[in-house]
Short mmCIF file of C-alpha atoms and ligand atoms in Angstrom, two decimals:
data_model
loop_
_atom_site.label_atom_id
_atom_site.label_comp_id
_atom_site.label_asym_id
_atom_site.label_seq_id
_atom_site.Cartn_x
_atom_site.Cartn_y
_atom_site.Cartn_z
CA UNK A 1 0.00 0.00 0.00
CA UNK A 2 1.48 3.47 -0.99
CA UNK A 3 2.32 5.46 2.03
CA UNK A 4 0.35 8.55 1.06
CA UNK A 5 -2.83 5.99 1.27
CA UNK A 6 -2.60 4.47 4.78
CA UNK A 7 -5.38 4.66 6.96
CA UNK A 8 -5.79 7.24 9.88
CA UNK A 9 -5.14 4.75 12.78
CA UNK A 10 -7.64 5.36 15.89
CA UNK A 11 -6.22 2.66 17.71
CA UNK A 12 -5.62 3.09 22.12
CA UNK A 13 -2.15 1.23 21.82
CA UNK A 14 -0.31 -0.21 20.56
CA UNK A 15 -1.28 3.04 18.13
CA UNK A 16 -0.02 4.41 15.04
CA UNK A 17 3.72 5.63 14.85
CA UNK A 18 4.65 8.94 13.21
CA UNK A 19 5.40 8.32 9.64
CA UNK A 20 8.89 9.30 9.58
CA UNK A 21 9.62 7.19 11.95
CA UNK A 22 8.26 4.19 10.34
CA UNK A 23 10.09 5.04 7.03
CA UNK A 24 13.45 5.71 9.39
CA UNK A 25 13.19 2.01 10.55
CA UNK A 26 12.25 0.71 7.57
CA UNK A 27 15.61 2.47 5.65
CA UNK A 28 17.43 1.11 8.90
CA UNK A 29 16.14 -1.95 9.09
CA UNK A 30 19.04 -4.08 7.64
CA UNK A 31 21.60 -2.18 8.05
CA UNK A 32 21.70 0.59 10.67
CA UNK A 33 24.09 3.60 9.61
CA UNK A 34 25.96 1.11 6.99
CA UNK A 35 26.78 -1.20 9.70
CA UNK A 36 25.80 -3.90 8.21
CA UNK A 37 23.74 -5.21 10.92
CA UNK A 38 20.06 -4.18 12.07
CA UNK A 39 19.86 -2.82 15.66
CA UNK A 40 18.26 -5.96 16.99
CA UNK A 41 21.04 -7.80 15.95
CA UNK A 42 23.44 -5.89 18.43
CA UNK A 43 24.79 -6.68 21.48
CA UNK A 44 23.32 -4.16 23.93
CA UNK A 45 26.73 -3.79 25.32
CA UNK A 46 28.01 -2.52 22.07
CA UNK A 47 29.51 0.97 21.45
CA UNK A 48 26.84 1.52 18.80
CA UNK A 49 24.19 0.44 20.93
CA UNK A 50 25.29 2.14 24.00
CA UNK A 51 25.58 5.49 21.88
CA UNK A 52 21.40 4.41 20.75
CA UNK A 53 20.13 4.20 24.43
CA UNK A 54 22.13 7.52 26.04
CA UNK A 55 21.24 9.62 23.00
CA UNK A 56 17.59 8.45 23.53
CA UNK A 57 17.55 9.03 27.56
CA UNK A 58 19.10 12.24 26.38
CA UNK A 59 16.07 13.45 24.22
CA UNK A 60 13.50 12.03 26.19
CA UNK A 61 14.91 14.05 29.23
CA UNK A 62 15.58 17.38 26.82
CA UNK A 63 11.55 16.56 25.41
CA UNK A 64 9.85 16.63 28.63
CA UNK A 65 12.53 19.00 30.59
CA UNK A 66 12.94 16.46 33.13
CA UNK A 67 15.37 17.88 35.96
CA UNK A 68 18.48 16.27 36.63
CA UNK A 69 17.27 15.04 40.05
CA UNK A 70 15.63 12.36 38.34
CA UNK A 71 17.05 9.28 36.49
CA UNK A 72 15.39 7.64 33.79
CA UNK A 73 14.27 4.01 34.02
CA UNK A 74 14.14 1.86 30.24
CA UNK A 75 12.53 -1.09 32.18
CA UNK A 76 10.19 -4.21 30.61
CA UNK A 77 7.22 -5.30 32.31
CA UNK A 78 4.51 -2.53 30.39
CA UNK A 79 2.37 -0.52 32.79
CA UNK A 80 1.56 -3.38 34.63
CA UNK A 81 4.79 -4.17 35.35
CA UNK A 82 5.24 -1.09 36.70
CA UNK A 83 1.97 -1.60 38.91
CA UNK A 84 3.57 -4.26 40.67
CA UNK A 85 7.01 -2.65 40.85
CA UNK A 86 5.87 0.42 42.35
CA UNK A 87 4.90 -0.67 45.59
CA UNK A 88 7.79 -2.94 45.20
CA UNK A 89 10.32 -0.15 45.46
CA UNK A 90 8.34 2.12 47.45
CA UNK A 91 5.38 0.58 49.83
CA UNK A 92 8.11 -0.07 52.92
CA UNK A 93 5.22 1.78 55.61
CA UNK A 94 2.41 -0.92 54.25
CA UNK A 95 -0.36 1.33 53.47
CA UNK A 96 -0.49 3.44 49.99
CA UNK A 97 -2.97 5.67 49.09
CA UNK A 98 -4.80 5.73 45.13
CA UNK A 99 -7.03 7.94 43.81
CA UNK A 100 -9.40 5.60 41.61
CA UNK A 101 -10.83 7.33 38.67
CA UNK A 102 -11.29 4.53 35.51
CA UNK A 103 -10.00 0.80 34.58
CA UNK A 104 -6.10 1.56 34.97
CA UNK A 105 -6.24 3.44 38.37
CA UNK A 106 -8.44 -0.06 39.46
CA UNK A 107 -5.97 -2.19 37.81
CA UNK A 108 -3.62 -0.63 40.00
CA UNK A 109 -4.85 -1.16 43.15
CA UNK A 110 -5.59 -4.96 42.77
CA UNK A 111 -1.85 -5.05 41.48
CA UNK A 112 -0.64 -2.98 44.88
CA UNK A 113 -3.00 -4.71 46.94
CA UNK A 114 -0.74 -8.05 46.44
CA UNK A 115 2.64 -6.27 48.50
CA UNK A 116 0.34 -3.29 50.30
CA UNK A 117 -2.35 -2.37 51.97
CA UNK A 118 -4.17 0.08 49.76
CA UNK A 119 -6.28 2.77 50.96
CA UNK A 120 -8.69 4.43 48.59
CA UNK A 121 -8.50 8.10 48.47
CA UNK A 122 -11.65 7.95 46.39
CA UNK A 123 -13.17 6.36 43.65
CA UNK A 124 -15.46 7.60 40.33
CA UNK A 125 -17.13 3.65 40.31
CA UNK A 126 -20.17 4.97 41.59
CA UNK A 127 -20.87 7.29 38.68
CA UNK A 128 -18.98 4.65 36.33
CA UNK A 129 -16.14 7.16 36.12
CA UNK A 130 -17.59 9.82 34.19
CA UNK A 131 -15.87 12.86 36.66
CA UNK A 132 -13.46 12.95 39.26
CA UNK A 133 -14.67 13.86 42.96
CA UNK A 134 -13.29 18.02 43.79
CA UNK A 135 -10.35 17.84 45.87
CA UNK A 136 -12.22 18.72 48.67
CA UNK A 137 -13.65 15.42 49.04
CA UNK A 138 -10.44 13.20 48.89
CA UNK A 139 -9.60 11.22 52.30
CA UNK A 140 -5.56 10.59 52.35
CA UNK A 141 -4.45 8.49 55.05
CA UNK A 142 -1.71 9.85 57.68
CA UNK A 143 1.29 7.50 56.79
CA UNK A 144 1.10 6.54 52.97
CA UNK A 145 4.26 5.78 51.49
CA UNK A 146 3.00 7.17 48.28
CA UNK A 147 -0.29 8.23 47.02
CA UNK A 148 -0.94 6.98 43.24
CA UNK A 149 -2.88 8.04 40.23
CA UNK A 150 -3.33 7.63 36.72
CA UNK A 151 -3.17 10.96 34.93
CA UNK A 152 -5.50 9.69 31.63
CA UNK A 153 -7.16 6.58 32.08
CA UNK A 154 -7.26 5.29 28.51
CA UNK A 155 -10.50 3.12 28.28
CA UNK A 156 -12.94 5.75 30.63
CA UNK A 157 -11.66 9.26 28.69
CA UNK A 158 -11.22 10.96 31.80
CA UNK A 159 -7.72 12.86 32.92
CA UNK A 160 -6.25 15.58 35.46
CA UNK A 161 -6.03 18.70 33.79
CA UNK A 162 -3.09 18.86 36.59
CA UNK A 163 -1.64 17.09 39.43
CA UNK A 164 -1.87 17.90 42.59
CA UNK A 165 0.17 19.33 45.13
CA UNK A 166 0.47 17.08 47.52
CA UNK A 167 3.04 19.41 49.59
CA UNK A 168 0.40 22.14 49.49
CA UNK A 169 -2.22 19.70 50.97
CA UNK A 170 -0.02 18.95 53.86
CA UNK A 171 1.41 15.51 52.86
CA UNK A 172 4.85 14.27 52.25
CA UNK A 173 4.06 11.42 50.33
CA UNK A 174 5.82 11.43 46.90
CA UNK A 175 3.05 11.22 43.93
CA UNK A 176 3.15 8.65 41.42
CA UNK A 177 2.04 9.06 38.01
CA UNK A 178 0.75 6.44 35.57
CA UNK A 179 0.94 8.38 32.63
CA UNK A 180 1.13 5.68 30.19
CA UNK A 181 -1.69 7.05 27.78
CA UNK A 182 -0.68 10.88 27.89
CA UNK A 183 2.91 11.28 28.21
CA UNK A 184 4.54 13.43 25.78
CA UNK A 185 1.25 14.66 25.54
CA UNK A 186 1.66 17.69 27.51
CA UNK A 187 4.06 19.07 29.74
CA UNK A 188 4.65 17.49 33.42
CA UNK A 189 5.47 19.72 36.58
CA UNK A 190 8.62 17.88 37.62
CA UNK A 191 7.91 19.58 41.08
CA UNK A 192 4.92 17.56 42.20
CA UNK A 193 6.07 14.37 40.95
CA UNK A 194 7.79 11.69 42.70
CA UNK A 195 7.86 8.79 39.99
CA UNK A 196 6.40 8.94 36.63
CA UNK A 197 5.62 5.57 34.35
CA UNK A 198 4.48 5.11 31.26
CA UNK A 199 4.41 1.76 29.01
CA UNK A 200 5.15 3.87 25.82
CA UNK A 201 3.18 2.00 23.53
CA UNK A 202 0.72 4.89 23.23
CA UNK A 203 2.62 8.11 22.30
CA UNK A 204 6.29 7.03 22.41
CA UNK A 205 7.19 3.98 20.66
CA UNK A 206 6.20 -0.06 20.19
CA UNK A 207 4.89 -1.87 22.94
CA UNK A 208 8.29 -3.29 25.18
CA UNK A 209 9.40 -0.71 26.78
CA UNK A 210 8.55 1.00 30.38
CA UNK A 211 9.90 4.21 31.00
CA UNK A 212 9.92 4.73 34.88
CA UNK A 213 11.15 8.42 35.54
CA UNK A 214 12.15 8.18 39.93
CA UNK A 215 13.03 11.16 42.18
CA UNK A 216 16.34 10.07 42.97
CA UNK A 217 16.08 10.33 47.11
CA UNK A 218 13.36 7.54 45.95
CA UNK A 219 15.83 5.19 45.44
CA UNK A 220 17.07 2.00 48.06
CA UNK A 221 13.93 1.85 49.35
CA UNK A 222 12.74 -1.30 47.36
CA UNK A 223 11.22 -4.56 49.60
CA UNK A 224 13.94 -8.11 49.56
CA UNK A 225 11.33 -9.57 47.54
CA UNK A 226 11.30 -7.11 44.75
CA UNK A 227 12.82 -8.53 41.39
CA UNK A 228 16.10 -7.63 40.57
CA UNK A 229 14.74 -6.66 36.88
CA UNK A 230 12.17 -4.40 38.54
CA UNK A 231 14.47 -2.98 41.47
CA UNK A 232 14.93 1.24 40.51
CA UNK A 233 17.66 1.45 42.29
CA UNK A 234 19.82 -1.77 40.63
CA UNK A 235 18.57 -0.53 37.05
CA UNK A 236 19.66 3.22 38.10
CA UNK A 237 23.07 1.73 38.72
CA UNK A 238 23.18 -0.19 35.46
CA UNK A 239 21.73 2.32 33.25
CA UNK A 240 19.13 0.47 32.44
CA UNK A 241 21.30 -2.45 31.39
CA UNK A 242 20.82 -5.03 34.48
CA UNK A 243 20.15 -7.77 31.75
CA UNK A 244 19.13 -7.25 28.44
CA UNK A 245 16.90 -4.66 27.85
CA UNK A 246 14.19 -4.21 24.72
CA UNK A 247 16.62 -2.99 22.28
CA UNK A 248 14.70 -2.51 19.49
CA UNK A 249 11.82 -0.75 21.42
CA UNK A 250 14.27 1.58 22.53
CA UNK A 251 16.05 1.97 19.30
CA UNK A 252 12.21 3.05 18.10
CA UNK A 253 11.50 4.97 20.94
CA UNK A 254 14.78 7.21 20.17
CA UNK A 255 13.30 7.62 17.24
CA UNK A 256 10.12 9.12 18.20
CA UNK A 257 11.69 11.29 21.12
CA UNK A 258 14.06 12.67 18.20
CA UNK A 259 10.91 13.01 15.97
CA UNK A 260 8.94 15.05 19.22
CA UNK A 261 11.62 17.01 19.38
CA UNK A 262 11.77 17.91 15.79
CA UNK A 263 7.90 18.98 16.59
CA UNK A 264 9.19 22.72 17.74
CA UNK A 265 7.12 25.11 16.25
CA UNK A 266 8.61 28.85 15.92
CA UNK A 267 9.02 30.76 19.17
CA UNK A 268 6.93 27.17 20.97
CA UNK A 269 9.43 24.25 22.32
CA UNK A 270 8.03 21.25 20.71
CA UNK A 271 5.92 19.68 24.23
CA UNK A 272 4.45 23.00 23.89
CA UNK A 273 3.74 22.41 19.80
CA UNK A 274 2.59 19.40 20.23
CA UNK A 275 0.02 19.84 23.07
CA UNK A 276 -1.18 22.89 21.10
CA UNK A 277 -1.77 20.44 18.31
CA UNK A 278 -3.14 17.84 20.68
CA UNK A 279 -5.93 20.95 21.99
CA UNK A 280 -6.89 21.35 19.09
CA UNK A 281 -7.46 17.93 17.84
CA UNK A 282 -9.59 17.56 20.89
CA UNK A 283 -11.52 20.87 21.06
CA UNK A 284 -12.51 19.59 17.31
CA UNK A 285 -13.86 16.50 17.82
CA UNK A 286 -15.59 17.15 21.20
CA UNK A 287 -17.14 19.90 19.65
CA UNK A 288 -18.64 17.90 16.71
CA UNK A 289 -19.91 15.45 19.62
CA UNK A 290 -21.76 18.32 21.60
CA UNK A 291 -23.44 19.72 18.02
CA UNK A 292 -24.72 16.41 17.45
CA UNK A 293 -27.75 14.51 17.44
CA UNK A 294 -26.27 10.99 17.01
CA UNK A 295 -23.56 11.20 19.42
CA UNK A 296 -22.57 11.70 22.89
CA UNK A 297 -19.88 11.81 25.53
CA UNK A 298 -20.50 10.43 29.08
CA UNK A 299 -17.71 12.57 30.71
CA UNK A 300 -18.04 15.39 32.84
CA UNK A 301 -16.61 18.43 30.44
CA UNK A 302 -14.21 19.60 33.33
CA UNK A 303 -12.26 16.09 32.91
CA UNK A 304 -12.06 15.18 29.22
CA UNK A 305 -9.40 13.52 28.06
CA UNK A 306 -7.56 14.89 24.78
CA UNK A 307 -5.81 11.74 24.12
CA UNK A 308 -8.80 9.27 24.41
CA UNK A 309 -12.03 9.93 23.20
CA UNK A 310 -14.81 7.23 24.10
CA UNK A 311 -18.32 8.16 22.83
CA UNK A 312 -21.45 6.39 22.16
CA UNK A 313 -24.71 6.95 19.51
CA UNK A 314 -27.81 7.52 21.08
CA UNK A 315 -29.05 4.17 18.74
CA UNK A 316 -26.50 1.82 20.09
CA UNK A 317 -28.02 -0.33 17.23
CA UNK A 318 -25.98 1.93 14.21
CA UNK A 319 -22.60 1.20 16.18
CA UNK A 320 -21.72 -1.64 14.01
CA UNK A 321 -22.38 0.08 10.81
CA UNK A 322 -20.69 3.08 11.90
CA UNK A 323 -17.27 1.59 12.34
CA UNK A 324 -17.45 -0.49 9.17
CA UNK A 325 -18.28 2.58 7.03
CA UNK A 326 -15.47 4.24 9.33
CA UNK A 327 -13.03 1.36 8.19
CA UNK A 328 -14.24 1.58 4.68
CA UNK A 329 -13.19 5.45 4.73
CA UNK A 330 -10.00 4.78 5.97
CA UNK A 331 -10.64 5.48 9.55
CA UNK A 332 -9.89 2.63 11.84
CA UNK A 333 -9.43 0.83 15.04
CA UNK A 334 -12.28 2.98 16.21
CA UNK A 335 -14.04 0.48 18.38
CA UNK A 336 -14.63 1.28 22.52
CA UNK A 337 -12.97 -0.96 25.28
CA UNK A 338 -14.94 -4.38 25.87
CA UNK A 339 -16.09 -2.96 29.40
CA UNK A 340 -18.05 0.22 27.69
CA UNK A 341 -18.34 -0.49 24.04
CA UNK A 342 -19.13 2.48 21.48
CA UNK A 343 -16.47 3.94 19.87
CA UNK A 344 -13.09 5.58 20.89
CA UNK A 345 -11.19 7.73 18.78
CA UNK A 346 -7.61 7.69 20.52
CA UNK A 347 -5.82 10.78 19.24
CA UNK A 348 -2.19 10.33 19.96
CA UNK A 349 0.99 12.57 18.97
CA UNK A 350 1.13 11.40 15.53
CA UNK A 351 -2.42 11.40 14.72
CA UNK A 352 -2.04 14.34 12.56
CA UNK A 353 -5.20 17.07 12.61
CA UNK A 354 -6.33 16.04 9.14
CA UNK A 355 -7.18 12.12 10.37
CA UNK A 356 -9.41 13.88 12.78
CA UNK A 357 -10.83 16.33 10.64
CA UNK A 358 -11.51 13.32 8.61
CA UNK A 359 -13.51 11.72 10.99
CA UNK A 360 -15.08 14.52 12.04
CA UNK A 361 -16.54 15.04 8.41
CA UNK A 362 -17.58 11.29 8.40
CA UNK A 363 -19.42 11.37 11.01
CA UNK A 364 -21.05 14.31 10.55
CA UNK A 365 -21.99 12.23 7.41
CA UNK A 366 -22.99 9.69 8.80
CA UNK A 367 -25.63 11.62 11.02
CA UNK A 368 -27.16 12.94 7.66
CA UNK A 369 -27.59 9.91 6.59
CA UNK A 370 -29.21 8.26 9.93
CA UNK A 371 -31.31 11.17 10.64
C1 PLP B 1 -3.11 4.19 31.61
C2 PLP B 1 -2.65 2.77 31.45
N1 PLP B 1 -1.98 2.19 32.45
C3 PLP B 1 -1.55 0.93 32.37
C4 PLP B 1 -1.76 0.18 31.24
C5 PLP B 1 -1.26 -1.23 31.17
O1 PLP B 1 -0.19 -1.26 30.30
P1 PLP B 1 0.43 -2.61 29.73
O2 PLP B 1 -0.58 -3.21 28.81
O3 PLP B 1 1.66 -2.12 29.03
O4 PLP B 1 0.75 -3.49 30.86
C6 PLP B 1 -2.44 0.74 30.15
C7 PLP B 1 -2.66 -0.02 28.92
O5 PLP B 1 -3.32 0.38 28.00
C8 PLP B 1 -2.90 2.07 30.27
O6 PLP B 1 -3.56 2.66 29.26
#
């Protein structure tokens, strides 16, 4: 299929990679710089390989201005992975508090709940996770060793427009972030954050790689039974190279930090191009949703997420039909999450704004036709 015909890829992750990127690997593929070898056919100790990984911690930290107070993780496991290994490295009082607001922040807490006990600041399941409670009504506990939450939840469409201060509301537990479904997305205030994860199968690469981003007074605080491949402190030693890490996700993900980067747009760094773009990719297709008779969106306006999109038609009946004319108009991997069905239009970094005009016009369409 010629390049300039691919479909506009909807998909919540593993999700479509920039194009240049894809091209980059593909001219790469069997021979990386003239080498003569492909990247997963070197030894991650090698010079050329070592030179792959630093330049890519590099740009991810220069991407998402990530102080040097921090080390960055390139870990396996996914988010889940990273569920477990959180309160692996960091639950040493017992108790950890979560803020439950969709599917991931619940996945979560049964993970924590295996090495802590887990105390619930609050949860959305009452309203099926359509909003997220005011601040007012969260209960902390007194001696957390961390309070948790998941900055997008992917499947539900609802996110923190931004973190909380924890400091400000009196506690000294460090925050930590799942931002697996909007990193890069936006920029993070390194100032509330203790540990950041992300699988980055969403905005930042293939699906392999965990990118765990740790405070470093965080570290050595990991329980004896934590797993040497999940242990922040061992891979912080190692540089990420305890055993063998996912090479080739890494290798990819280097590309798409280099291809963020090259997102700067005039006097706007490119985290602040591309969440510009990523506004208005959003503000367009919500607003097609709330002029519309066919469609709606279950979440509470205040909490909308720009990355994931889940929406439903008022005749659940024309679902079906709507994502196979979708398909048939190039517009794909549209579908909603088993647990709500409808549709979700997942609008990553490299969806660019003309897949979701596209959409837009289709269903807009589509309504004509079903009226
Ligand atoms: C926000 C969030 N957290 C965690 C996960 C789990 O990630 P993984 O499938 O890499 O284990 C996902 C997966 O989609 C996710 O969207």
């Amino acid at each position: 299929m010629p390049t300039d015909s691919r479909p506009f890829n909807f998909s919540a992750g593993p999700s479509a990679m920039p194009l240049a990127v894809l091209e980059q690997i593909e001219n790469d593929l069997l021979s990386w710089q003239g080498q003569g070898l492909s990247v997963m056919e070197m030894s991650h100790r090698s010079d050329e390989f070592m030179q792959i990984c630093q330049q890519a911690e590099q740009d991810f930290r220069c991407l998402l201005t990530i102080p040097e107070h921090f080390k960055i993780l390139f870990m396996q496991g996914g988010g889940t992975g990273a569920n477990a290994a959180i309160p692996l490295n960091l639950s040493q009082s017992g108790v950890v508090d979560m803020l439950i607001t969709g599917h991931w922040s619940a996945h979560s807490k049964l993970e924590a709940e295996k090495y802590a006990k887990v105390h619930t600041v609050f949860s959305g399941a009452q309203d099926n996770y359509r909003s997220i409670a005011p601040i007012e009504q969260w209960r902390f506990s007194q001696n957390a060793a961390y309070v948790q939450l998941c900055s997008n939840e992917t499947v539900h469409g609802v996110a923190f427009s931004t973190l909380p201060d924890l400091a400000a509301l009196g506690l000294n537990a460090p925050l930590v972030v799942d931002c697996s479904s909007d990193i890069a997305s936006r920029a993070i205030d390194w100032s509330l954050v203790g540990v950041a994860f992300a699988g980055v199968q969403k905005n930042l690469g293939p699906a392999g790689l965990t990118v765990i981003v740790v405070r470093e007074d965080l570290l050595g605080r990991a329980l004896p039974i934590c797993p040497s491949i999940f242990n922040f402190e061992l891979l912080a030693q190692h540089h990420s190279m305890y055993n063998t890490p996912p090479t080739w996700s890494i290798y990819v993900a280097g590309l798409v930090f280099q291809w963020s980067l090259a997102q700067r747009d005039g006097d706007l760094t490119a985290l602040a191009a591309i969440e510009a773009r990523n506004q208005r990719k959003a503000s367009l297709l919500y607003s097609a949703i709330e002029q519309s008779e066919l469609y709606y969106s279950q979440v509470d306006k205040a909490v909308r997420s720009k990355m994931n999109v889940p929406f439903f038609l008022h005749n659940p009946a024309l679902t079906t039909t709507f994502l196979q004319q979708a398909k048939q108009q190039g517009l794909i991997q549209l579908a909603g999450h088993k647990a709500l069905g409808g549709v979700r239009a997942s609008l990553y970094n490299a969806m660019p704004e003309a897949g979701v005009q596209q959409l837009v016009s289709f269903m807009q369409q589509f309504e004509r036709s079903h009226a």
